[in-house]
Amino acid sequence: MSLLKGNTFISALDVTDINALAAKALAYKADPLTDKKLGEGKRIGCLFLNPSMRTRLSTQIAAQNLGMEAIIFNVGNEGWQLEFEEEAIMSGKTVEHVKDAAPIFGKYFDILAIRTFPSLVNKEDDYSELYINQFIKYAGLPVVSLESATLHPLQSLTDLVTIKETFKEPRKPKVVLTWAPHVKPLPQCVANSFAQWMNAWGEVDFVVTHPEDYELDKKFTGNAPIIYDQDEALKDADYVYVKNWSTYNDYGKIYSNEPEWMLTQEKLQLTNNAKVMHCLPVRRNVELSDEILDSPNSIVTQEAGNRVWAAQAVLSELLKK
Ligand code: CP
C-alpha cells in the first residue's frame, strides 16, 4: 500500500499512514542505499523561491541515495520573476507566468519540489497556497513542498521521526510547542505544520504555549490545549519545540518581543529533562539561549540530520507510484 494518498506531498493530509512513513525514514537511516536503483534514470527539480540550507542539501542527498539526479534552481535569485495570478496583465515586474513555466518543468523532471514563503501581508492569499497550488495545477507531475506559505511538511515529518527515534518509554510523550521571541515577523508555517503533524499522529500529548494574541489557525492546532502561561505548559514536558511566529489573526505582525519567552535552563527545570527541538536556523540568545543550545538537552543537530531520511521516505513513495 502506498503511504501517500496521491501524487503530492504538501501536508500531513497527504499521508495514509504517518507511523509507517516515519518508520520508513528510520529504516533509510539504518540502510541509506537500500533503494539505490529505485530512482535510476529519474530527475527531481528543486525550485527555491527563497533561501535554504538544510532543505536544499537534505533533499539533494535523499534523491542521490535513491539514485536520482537532483537539479537545483534558485528561481528567486536566478530565474525570471514568476506571475501566479490568473488573467494577470503582466505590465509590472513579473516576466513569466507559472502557466507557461510549470509545464516546462513537467518536461524536464519526474518530480518537482518547491519552496515558497508567504507574503505575510495578505492572509487570504497566503492561506490559499496560491504559489504551490499553481505549480500543482500546471506542472502535471508529482509535487513535493519544500516549505510553502503555511506549512513545512518535510520538516514536520523529520520532527516526528526524531521524537519517535528518541522516546523509548511505554507511554505517550508530552510535547510542547512554545513561541519564542524574534527580531522580525516570521511565517507561521513551521508551527502550523508541527501542530498539524502532532495532531494527525496522535501518539503524543500535545500542548501549545504562546503569548495572548499569537493564536495559530485552529485548522492546525485542533483540540490541542493552548496555555498562555509558559511555565505551566512546560511542566513535565518530554520535548519542547521552540519556534517564533508572527501573529495570525492581525496578520504578520510582531505584538511583543518579550525576552522572558526565551527558553532557559531555569525554565527547563520545570520539564521532565526535556529534549529541545528547533527547525533551524536559530537566532542564539534571542529565540534560544546558548546554555540550552550547547547543552545535552538540545537535539537540534540530530533533528536536522534526520531531514535526509524524511525526504528519502517521501521521494521513494512518489517514485514507486
Ligand atoms: N529548517 C529549514 O527548513 O532549514 P532551511 O531554511 O535551511 O532549509
JSON list of N, CA and C in Angstrom, two decimals, residues 100-169:
[
{"chain": "A", "resi": 100, "resn": "ASP", "atom": "N", "xyz": [2.95, 29.12, -18.01]},
{"chain": "A", "resi": 100, "resn": "ASP", "atom": "CA", "xyz": [3.90, 28.83, -19.09]},
{"chain": "A", "resi": 100, "resn": "ASP", "atom": "C", "xyz": [5.13, 28.10, -18.58]},
{"chain": "A", "resi": 101, "resn": "ALA", "atom": "N", "xyz": [5.59, 28.46, -17.38]},
{"chain": "A", "resi": 101, "resn": "ALA", "atom": "CA", "xyz": [6.84, 27.87, -16.86]},
{"chain": "A", "resi": 101, "resn": "ALA", "atom": "C", "xyz": [6.63, 26.45, -16.33]},
{"chain": "A", "resi": 102, "resn": "ALA", "atom": "N", "xyz": [5.56, 26.23, -15.58]},
{"chain": "A", "resi": 102, "resn": "ALA", "atom": "CA", "xyz": [5.39, 24.94, -14.89]},
{"chain": "A", "resi": 102, "resn": "ALA", "atom": "C", "xyz": [5.32, 23.75, -15.86]},
{"chain": "A", "resi": 103, "resn": "PRO", "atom": "N", "xyz": [4.61, 23.85, -16.99]},
{"chain": "A", "resi": 103, "resn": "PRO", "atom": "CA", "xyz": [4.58, 22.69, -17.90]},
{"chain": "A", "resi": 103, "resn": "PRO", "atom": "C", "xyz": [5.97, 22.35, -18.45]},
{"chain": "A", "resi": 104, "resn": "ILE", "atom": "N", "xyz": [6.86, 23.34, -18.49]},
{"chain": "A", "resi": 104, "resn": "ILE", "atom": "CA", "xyz": [8.23, 23.07, -18.98]},
{"chain": "A", "resi": 104, "resn": "ILE", "atom": "C", "xyz": [8.98, 22.25, -17.95]},
{"chain": "A", "resi": 105, "resn": "PHE", "atom": "N", "xyz": [8.79, 22.60, -16.66]},
{"chain": "A", "resi": 105, "resn": "PHE", "atom": "CA", "xyz": [9.39, 21.74, -15.61]},
{"chain": "A", "resi": 105, "resn": "PHE", "atom": "C", "xyz": [8.86, 20.32, -15.76]},
{"chain": "A", "resi": 106, "resn": "GLY", "atom": "N", "xyz": [7.61, 20.21, -16.15]},
{"chain": "A", "resi": 106, "resn": "GLY", "atom": "CA", "xyz": [7.00, 18.89, -16.36]},
{"chain": "A", "resi": 106, "resn": "GLY", "atom": "C", "xyz": [7.70, 18.09, -17.45]},
{"chain": "A", "resi": 107, "resn": "LYS", "atom": "N", "xyz": [8.28, 18.79, -18.41]},
{"chain": "A", "resi": 107, "resn": "LYS", "atom": "CA", "xyz": [9.04, 18.10, -19.49]},
{"chain": "A", "resi": 107, "resn": "LYS", "atom": "C", "xyz": [10.44, 17.70, -19.02]},
{"chain": "A", "resi": 108, "resn": "TYR", "atom": "N", "xyz": [11.01, 18.46, -18.10]},
{"chain": "A", "resi": 108, "resn": "TYR", "atom": "CA", "xyz": [12.39, 18.23, -17.70]},
{"chain": "A", "resi": 108, "resn": "TYR", "atom": "C", "xyz": [12.53, 17.23, -16.54]},
{"chain": "A", "resi": 109, "resn": "PHE", "atom": "N", "xyz": [11.52, 17.19, -15.67]},
{"chain": "A", "resi": 109, "resn": "PHE", "atom": "CA", "xyz": [11.68, 16.45, -14.40]},
{"chain": "A", "resi": 109, "resn": "PHE", "atom": "C", "xyz": [10.61, 15.36, -14.23]},
{"chain": "A", "resi": 110, "resn": "ASP", "atom": "N", "xyz": [10.91, 14.42, -13.32]},
{"chain": "A", "resi": 110, "resn": "ASP", "atom": "CA", "xyz": [9.93, 13.39, -12.94]},
{"chain": "A", "resi": 110, "resn": "ASP", "atom": "C", "xyz": [9.20, 13.78, -11.67]},
{"chain": "A", "resi": 111, "resn": "ILE", "atom": "N", "xyz": [9.87, 14.54, -10.82]},
{"chain": "A", "resi": 111, "resn": "ILE", "atom": "CA", "xyz": [9.27, 15.06, -9.58]},
{"chain": "A", "resi": 111, "resn": "ILE", "atom": "C", "xyz": [9.69, 16.53, -9.48]},
{"chain": "A", "resi": 112, "resn": "LEU", "atom": "N", "xyz": [8.77, 17.36, -9.02]},
{"chain": "A", "resi": 112, "resn": "LEU", "atom": "CA", "xyz": [9.08, 18.78, -8.82]},
{"chain": "A", "resi": 112, "resn": "LEU", "atom": "C", "xyz": [8.97, 19.09, -7.32]},
{"chain": "A", "resi": 113, "resn": "ALA", "atom": "N", "xyz": [9.98, 19.71, -6.77]},
{"chain": "A", "resi": 113, "resn": "ALA", "atom": "CA", "xyz": [9.96, 20.10, -5.35]},
{"chain": "A", "resi": 113, "resn": "ALA", "atom": "C", "xyz": [10.12, 21.62, -5.29]},
{"chain": "A", "resi": 114, "resn": "ILE", "atom": "N", "xyz": [9.30, 22.25, -4.46]},
{"chain": "A", "resi": 114, "resn": "ILE", "atom": "CA", "xyz": [9.24, 23.73, -4.49]},
{"chain": "A", "resi": 114, "resn": "ILE", "atom": "C", "xyz": [9.25, 24.32, -3.09]},
{"chain": "A", "resi": 115, "resn": "ARG", "atom": "N", "xyz": [10.06, 25.36, -2.91]},
{"chain": "A", "resi": 115, "resn": "ARG", "atom": "CA", "xyz": [9.99, 26.16, -1.68]},
{"chain": "A", "resi": 115, "resn": "ARG", "atom": "C", "xyz": [9.48, 27.56, -2.00]},
{"chain": "A", "resi": 116, "resn": "THR", "atom": "N", "xyz": [8.41, 27.92, -1.32]},
{"chain": "A", "resi": 116, "resn": "THR", "atom": "CA", "xyz": [7.91, 29.29, -1.40]},
{"chain": "A", "resi": 116, "resn": "THR", "atom": "C", "xyz": [7.72, 29.78, 0.03]},
{"chain": "A", "resi": 117, "resn": "PHE", "atom": "N", "xyz": [7.56, 31.06, 0.21]},
{"chain": "A", "resi": 117, "resn": "PHE", "atom": "CA", "xyz": [7.27, 31.64, 1.52]},
{"chain": "A", "resi": 117, "resn": "PHE", "atom": "C", "xyz": [5.99, 32.47, 1.41]},
{"chain": "A", "resi": 118, "resn": "PRO", "atom": "N", "xyz": [5.38, 32.81, 2.54]},
{"chain": "A", "resi": 118, "resn": "PRO", "atom": "CA", "xyz": [4.23, 33.71, 2.49]},
{"chain": "A", "resi": 118, "resn": "PRO", "atom": "C", "xyz": [4.67, 35.17, 2.34]},
{"chain": "A", "resi": 119, "resn": "SER", "atom": "N", "xyz": [3.73, 36.00, 1.91]},
{"chain": "A", "resi": 119, "resn": "SER", "atom": "CA", "xyz": [4.00, 37.44, 1.85]},
{"chain": "A", "resi": 119, "resn": "SER", "atom": "C", "xyz": [3.96, 38.05, 3.25]},
{"chain": "A", "resi": 120, "resn": "LEU", "atom": "N", "xyz": [3.16, 37.44, 4.14]},
{"chain": "A", "resi": 120, "resn": "LEU", "atom": "CA", "xyz": [2.84, 37.97, 5.48]},
{"chain": "A", "resi": 120, "resn": "LEU", "atom": "C", "xyz": [2.12, 39.32, 5.40]},
{"chain": "A", "resi": 121, "resn": "VAL", "atom": "N", "xyz": [1.57, 39.62, 4.21]},
{"chain": "A", "resi": 121, "resn": "VAL", "atom": "CA", "xyz": [0.81, 40.86, 4.03]},
{"chain": "A", "resi": 121, "resn": "VAL", "atom": "C", "xyz": [-0.67, 40.53, 3.85]},
{"chain": "A", "resi": 122, "resn": "ASN", "atom": "N", "xyz": [-0.96, 39.56, 2.97]},
{"chain": "A", "resi": 122, "resn": "ASN", "atom": "CA", "xyz": [-2.34, 39.21, 2.68]},
{"chain": "A", "resi": 122, "resn": "ASN", "atom": "C", "xyz": [-2.61, 37.78, 3.12]},
{"chain": "A", "resi": 123, "resn": "LYS", "atom": "N", "xyz": [-3.36, 37.66, 4.23]},
{"chain": "A", "resi": 123, "resn": "LYS", "atom": "CA", "xyz": [-3.59, 36.34, 4.83]},
{"chain": "A", "resi": 123, "resn": "LYS", "atom": "C", "xyz": [-4.35, 35.42, 3.88]},
{"chain": "A", "resi": 124, "resn": "GLU", "atom": "N", "xyz": [-5.37, 35.97, 3.20]},
{"chain": "A", "resi": 124, "resn": "GLU", "atom": "CA", "xyz": [-6.19, 35.12, 2.33]},
{"chain": "A", "resi": 124, "resn": "GLU", "atom": "C", "xyz": [-5.32, 34.54, 1.21]},
{"chain": "A", "resi": 125, "resn": "ASP", "atom": "N", "xyz": [-4.48, 35.38, 0.61]},
{"chain": "A", "resi": 125, "resn": "ASP", "atom": "CA", "xyz": [-3.61, 34.90, -0.48]},
{"chain": "A", "resi": 125, "resn": "ASP", "atom": "C", "xyz": [-2.67, 33.83, 0.04]},
{"chain": "A", "resi": 126, "resn": "ASP", "atom": "N", "xyz": [-2.02, 34.11, 1.18]},
{"chain": "A", "resi": 126, "resn": "ASP", "atom": "CA", "xyz": [-1.04, 33.15, 1.71]},
{"chain": "A", "resi": 126, "resn": "ASP", "atom": "C", "xyz": [-1.72, 31.83, 2.06]},
{"chain": "A", "resi": 127, "resn": "TYR", "atom": "N", "xyz": [-2.87, 31.93, 2.77]},
{"chain": "A", "resi": 127, "resn": "TYR", "atom": "CA", "xyz": [-3.52, 30.69, 3.24]},
{"chain": "A", "resi": 127, "resn": "TYR", "atom": "C", "xyz": [-4.25, 29.95, 2.12]},
{"chain": "A", "resi": 128, "resn": "SER", "atom": "N", "xyz": [-4.38, 30.56, 0.95]},
{"chain": "A", "resi": 128, "resn": "SER", "atom": "CA", "xyz": [-4.91, 29.81, -0.20]},
{"chain": "A", "resi": 128, "resn": "SER", "atom": "C", "xyz": [-3.80, 29.01, -0.88]},
{"chain": "A", "resi": 129, "resn": "GLU", "atom": "N", "xyz": [-2.56, 29.20, -0.44]},
{"chain": "A", "resi": 129, "resn": "GLU", "atom": "CA", "xyz": [-1.40, 28.47, -1.01]},
{"chain": "A", "resi": 129, "resn": "GLU", "atom": "C", "xyz": [-1.37, 28.61, -2.54]},
{"chain": "A", "resi": 130, "resn": "LEU", "atom": "N", "xyz": [-1.55, 29.84, -2.99]},
{"chain": "A", "resi": 130, "resn": "LEU", "atom": "CA", "xyz": [-1.62, 30.11, -4.43]},
{"chain": "A", "resi": 130, "resn": "LEU", "atom": "C", "xyz": [-0.40, 29.57, -5.18]},
{"chain": "A", "resi": 131, "resn": "TYR", "atom": "N", "xyz": [0.81, 29.86, -4.68]},
{"chain": "A", "resi": 131, "resn": "TYR", "atom": "CA", "xyz": [2.01, 29.53, -5.44]},
{"chain": "A", "resi": 131, "resn": "TYR", "atom": "C", "xyz": [2.14, 28.03, -5.67]},
{"chain": "A", "resi": 132, "resn": "ILE", "atom": "N", "xyz": [2.09, 27.26, -4.58]},
{"chain": "A", "resi": 132, "resn": "ILE", "atom": "CA", "xyz": [2.33, 25.82, -4.74]},
{"chain": "A", "resi": 132, "resn": "ILE", "atom": "C", "xyz": [1.16, 25.17, -5.47]},
{"chain": "A", "resi": 133, "resn": "ASN", "atom": "N", "xyz": [-0.05, 25.68, -5.26]},
{"chain": "A", "resi": 133, "resn": "ASN", "atom": "CA", "xyz": [-1.20, 25.11, -5.97]},
{"chain": "A", "resi": 133, "resn": "ASN", "atom": "C", "xyz": [-1.15, 25.39, -7.46]},
{"chain": "A", "resi": 134, "resn": "GLN", "atom": "N", "xyz": [-0.60, 26.53, -7.84]},
{"chain": "A", "resi": 134, "resn": "GLN", "atom": "CA", "xyz": [-0.46, 26.81, -9.28]},
{"chain": "A", "resi": 134, "resn": "GLN", "atom": "C", "xyz": [0.58, 25.88, -9.92]},
{"chain": "A", "resi": 135, "resn": "PHE", "atom": "N", "xyz": [1.64, 25.58, -9.18]},
{"chain": "A", "resi": 135, "resn": "PHE", "atom": "CA", "xyz": [2.61, 24.60, -9.71]},
{"chain": "A", "resi": 135, "resn": "PHE", "atom": "C", "xyz": [1.94, 23.23, -9.87]},
{"chain": "A", "resi": 136, "resn": "ILE", "atom": "N", "xyz": [1.16, 22.82, -8.85]},
{"chain": "A", "resi": 136, "resn": "ILE", "atom": "CA", "xyz": [0.49, 21.51, -8.93]},
{"chain": "A", "resi": 136, "resn": "ILE", "atom": "C", "xyz": [-0.46, 21.50, -10.14]},
{"chain": "A", "resi": 137, "resn": "LYS", "atom": "N", "xyz": [-1.17, 22.60, -10.32]},
{"chain": "A", "resi": 137, "resn": "LYS", "atom": "CA", "xyz": [-2.16, 22.68, -11.40]},
{"chain": "A", "resi": 137, "resn": "LYS", "atom": "C", "xyz": [-1.51, 22.60, -12.78]},
{"chain": "A", "resi": 138, "resn": "TYR", "atom": "N", "xyz": [-0.38, 23.29, -12.94]},
{"chain": "A", "resi": 138, "resn": "TYR", "atom": "CA", "xyz": [0.16, 23.43, -14.30]},
{"chain": "A", "resi": 138, "resn": "TYR", "atom": "C", "xyz": [1.37, 22.55, -14.62]},
{"chain": "A", "resi": 139, "resn": "ALA", "atom": "N", "xyz": [2.02, 21.95, -13.60]},
{"chain": "A", "resi": 139, "resn": "ALA", "atom": "CA", "xyz": [3.23, 21.17, -13.91]},
{"chain": "A", "resi": 139, "resn": "ALA", "atom": "C", "xyz": [2.90, 19.78, -14.42]},
{"chain": "A", "resi": 140, "resn": "GLY", "atom": "N", "xyz": [1.80, 19.21, -13.93]},
{"chain": "A", "resi": 140, "resn": "GLY", "atom": "CA", "xyz": [1.40, 17.88, -14.41]},
{"chain": "A", "resi": 140, "resn": "GLY", "atom": "C", "xyz": [2.34, 16.78, -13.98]},
{"chain": "A", "resi": 141, "resn": "LEU", "atom": "N", "xyz": [2.97, 16.92, -12.82]},
{"chain": "A", "resi": 141, "resn": "LEU", "atom": "CA", "xyz": [3.83, 15.86, -12.30]},
{"chain": "A", "resi": 141, "resn": "LEU", "atom": "C", "xyz": [3.80, 15.93, -10.77]},
{"chain": "A", "resi": 142, "resn": "PRO", "atom": "N", "xyz": [4.31, 14.90, -10.08]},
{"chain": "A", "resi": 142, "resn": "PRO", "atom": "CA", "xyz": [4.26, 14.92, -8.61]},
{"chain": "A", "resi": 142, "resn": "PRO", "atom": "C", "xyz": [4.97, 16.14, -8.04]},
{"chain": "A", "resi": 143, "resn": "VAL", "atom": "N", "xyz": [4.36, 16.75, -7.03]},
{"chain": "A", "resi": 143, "resn": "VAL", "atom": "CA", "xyz": [4.93, 17.96, -6.42]},
{"chain": "A", "resi": 143, "resn": "VAL", "atom": "C", "xyz": [5.15, 17.71, -4.92]},
{"chain": "A", "resi": 144, "resn": "VAL", "atom": "N", "xyz": [6.35, 18.08, -4.47]},
{"chain": "A", "resi": 144, "resn": "VAL", "atom": "CA", "xyz": [6.71, 18.00, -3.05]},
{"chain": "A", "resi": 144, "resn": "VAL", "atom": "C", "xyz": [6.94, 19.41, -2.54]},
{"chain": "A", "resi": 145, "resn": "SER", "atom": "N", "xyz": [6.36, 19.71, -1.38]},
{"chain": "A", "resi": 145, "resn": "SER", "atom": "CA", "xyz": [6.61, 21.01, -0.76]},
{"chain": "A", "resi": 145, "resn": "SER", "atom": "C", "xyz": [7.93, 20.99, 0.01]},
{"chain": "A", "resi": 146, "resn": "LEU", "atom": "N", "xyz": [8.75, 21.96, -0.28]},
{"chain": "A", "resi": 146, "resn": "LEU", "atom": "CA", "xyz": [9.99, 22.16, 0.49]},
{"chain": "A", "resi": 146, "resn": "LEU", "atom": "C", "xyz": [9.79, 23.29, 1.50]},
{"chain": "A", "resi": 147, "resn": "GLU", "atom": "N", "xyz": [8.56, 23.62, 1.75]},
{"chain": "A", "resi": 147, "resn": "GLU", "atom": "CA", "xyz": [8.01, 24.66, 2.62]},
{"chain": "A", "resi": 147, "resn": "GLU", "atom": "C", "xyz": [7.17, 25.56, 1.73]},
{"chain": "A", "resi": 148, "resn": "SER", "atom": "N", "xyz": [5.94, 25.76, 2.19]},
{"chain": "A", "resi": 148, "resn": "SER", "atom": "CA", "xyz": [5.01, 26.60, 1.43]},
{"chain": "A", "resi": 148, "resn": "SER", "atom": "C", "xyz": [4.63, 27.80, 2.28]},
{"chain": "A", "resi": 149, "resn": "ALA", "atom": "N", "xyz": [3.59, 28.50, 1.87]},
{"chain": "A", "resi": 149, "resn": "ALA", "atom": "CA", "xyz": [3.19, 29.71, 2.59]},
{"chain": "A", "resi": 149, "resn": "ALA", "atom": "C", "xyz": [2.71, 29.41, 4.01]},
{"chain": "A", "resi": 150, "resn": "THR", "atom": "N", "xyz": [2.13, 28.22, 4.21]},
{"chain": "A", "resi": 150, "resn": "THR", "atom": "CA", "xyz": [1.54, 27.93, 5.54]},
{"chain": "A", "resi": 150, "resn": "THR", "atom": "C", "xyz": [2.06, 26.66, 6.19]},
{"chain": "A", "resi": 151, "resn": "LEU", "atom": "N", "xyz": [2.80, 25.82, 5.49]},
{"chain": "A", "resi": 151, "resn": "LEU", "atom": "CA", "xyz": [3.21, 24.52, 6.04]},
{"chain": "A", "resi": 151, "resn": "LEU", "atom": "C", "xyz": [4.64, 24.17, 5.65]},
{"chain": "A", "resi": 152, "resn": "HIS", "atom": "N", "xyz": [5.25, 23.27, 6.44]},
{"chain": "A", "resi": 152, "resn": "HIS", "atom": "CA", "xyz": [6.61, 22.80, 6.14]},
{"chain": "A", "resi": 152, "resn": "HIS", "atom": "C", "xyz": [6.63, 21.28, 6.42]},
{"chain": "A", "resi": 153, "resn": "PRO", "atom": "N", "xyz": [6.02, 20.49, 5.54]},
{"chain": "A", "resi": 153, "resn": "PRO", "atom": "CA", "xyz": [5.76, 19.08, 5.86]},
{"chain": "A", "resi": 153, "resn": "PRO", "atom": "C", "xyz": [7.00, 18.21, 6.00]},
{"chain": "A", "resi": 154, "resn": "LEU", "atom": "N", "xyz": [8.05, 18.45, 5.22]},
{"chain": "A", "resi": 154, "resn": "LEU", "atom": "CA", "xyz": [9.26, 17.62, 5.38]},
{"chain": "A", "resi": 154, "resn": "LEU", "atom": "C", "xyz": [9.93, 17.91, 6.72]},
{"chain": "A", "resi": 155, "resn": "GLN", "atom": "N", "xyz": [9.85, 19.16, 7.17]},
{"chain": "A", "resi": 155, "resn": "GLN", "atom": "CA", "xyz": [10.38, 19.50, 8.49]},
{"chain": "A", "resi": 155, "resn": "GLN", "atom": "C", "xyz": [9.58, 18.77, 9.58]},
{"chain": "A", "resi": 156, "resn": "SER", "atom": "N", "xyz": [8.27, 18.80, 9.45]},
{"chain": "A", "resi": 156, "resn": "SER", "atom": "CA", "xyz": [7.43, 18.19, 10.49]},
{"chain": "A", "resi": 156, "resn": "SER", "atom": "C", "xyz": [7.56, 16.68, 10.52]},
{"chain": "A", "resi": 157, "resn": "LEU", "atom": "N", "xyz": [7.65, 16.06, 9.34]},
{"chain": "A", "resi": 157, "resn": "LEU", "atom": "CA", "xyz": [7.88, 14.60, 9.32]},
{"chain": "A", "resi": 157, "resn": "LEU", "atom": "C", "xyz": [9.21, 14.30, 10.01]},
{"chain": "A", "resi": 158, "resn": "THR", "atom": "N", "xyz": [10.22, 15.11, 9.73]},
{"chain": "A", "resi": 158, "resn": "THR", "atom": "CA", "xyz": [11.52, 14.95, 10.40]},
{"chain": "A", "resi": 158, "resn": "THR", "atom": "C", "xyz": [11.38, 15.08, 11.92]},
{"chain": "A", "resi": 159, "resn": "ASP", "atom": "N", "xyz": [10.63, 16.07, 12.36]},
{"chain": "A", "resi": 159, "resn": "ASP", "atom": "CA", "xyz": [10.48, 16.30, 13.80]},
{"chain": "A", "resi": 159, "resn": "ASP", "atom": "C", "xyz": [9.82, 15.09, 14.46]},
{"chain": "A", "resi": 160, "resn": "LEU", "atom": "N", "xyz": [8.81, 14.58, 13.78]},
{"chain": "A", "resi": 160, "resn": "LEU", "atom": "CA", "xyz": [8.09, 13.40, 14.30]},
{"chain": "A", "resi": 160, "resn": "LEU", "atom": "C", "xyz": [9.03, 12.18, 14.34]},
{"chain": "A", "resi": 161, "resn": "VAL", "atom": "N", "xyz": [9.80, 12.01, 13.29]},
{"chain": "A", "resi": 161, "resn": "VAL", "atom": "CA", "xyz": [10.78, 10.91, 13.22]},
{"chain": "A", "resi": 161, "resn": "VAL", "atom": "C", "xyz": [11.77, 11.02, 14.39]},
{"chain": "A", "resi": 162, "resn": "THR", "atom": "N", "xyz": [12.18, 12.24, 14.68]},
{"chain": "A", "resi": 162, "resn": "THR", "atom": "CA", "xyz": [13.17, 12.47, 15.75]},
{"chain": "A", "resi": 162, "resn": "THR", "atom": "C", "xyz": [12.57, 12.14, 17.12]},
{"chain": "A", "resi": 163, "resn": "ILE", "atom": "N", "xyz": [11.31, 12.46, 17.31]},
{"chain": "A", "resi": 163, "resn": "ILE", "atom": "CA", "xyz": [10.65, 12.10, 18.58]},
{"chain": "A", "resi": 163, "resn": "ILE", "atom": "C", "xyz": [10.50, 10.58, 18.66]},
{"chain": "A", "resi": 164, "resn": "LYS", "atom": "N", "xyz": [10.07, 9.99, 17.56]},
{"chain": "A", "resi": 164, "resn": "LYS", "atom": "CA", "xyz": [9.90, 8.52, 17.53]},
{"chain": "A", "resi": 164, "resn": "LYS", "atom": "C", "xyz": [11.23, 7.81, 17.81]},
{"chain": "A", "resi": 165, "resn": "GLU", "atom": "N", "xyz": [12.29, 8.37, 17.27]},
{"chain": "A", "resi": 165, "resn": "GLU", "atom": "CA", "xyz": [13.62, 7.77, 17.41]},
{"chain": "A", "resi": 165, "resn": "GLU", "atom": "C", "xyz": [14.17, 7.88, 18.83]},
{"chain": "A", "resi": 166, "resn": "THR", "atom": "N", "xyz": [13.81, 8.94, 19.53]},
{"chain": "A", "resi": 166, "resn": "THR", "atom": "CA", "xyz": [14.47, 9.22, 20.81]},
{"chain": "A", "resi": 166, "resn": "THR", "atom": "C", "xyz": [13.62, 8.87, 22.03]},
{"chain": "A", "resi": 167, "resn": "PHE", "atom": "N", "xyz": [12.30, 8.66, 21.85]},
{"chain": "A", "resi": 167, "resn": "PHE", "atom": "CA", "xyz": [11.45, 8.39, 23.02]},
{"chain": "A", "resi": 167, "resn": "PHE", "atom": "C", "xyz": [11.24, 6.89, 23.17]},
{"chain": "A", "resi": 168, "resn": "LYS", "atom": "N", "xyz": [11.69, 6.33, 24.28]},
{"chain": "A", "resi": 168, "resn": "LYS", "atom": "CA", "xyz": [11.69, 4.87, 24.42]},
{"chain": "A", "resi": 168, "resn": "LYS", "atom": "C", "xyz": [10.78, 4.37, 25.55]},
{"chain": "A", "resi": 169, "resn": "GLU", "atom": "N", "xyz": [10.02, 5.26, 26.18]},
{"chain": "A", "resi": 169, "resn": "GLU", "atom": "CA", "xyz": [9.20, 4.82, 27.32]},
{"chain": "A", "resi": 169, "resn": "GLU", "atom": "C", "xyz": [7.84, 4.31, 26.83]}
]
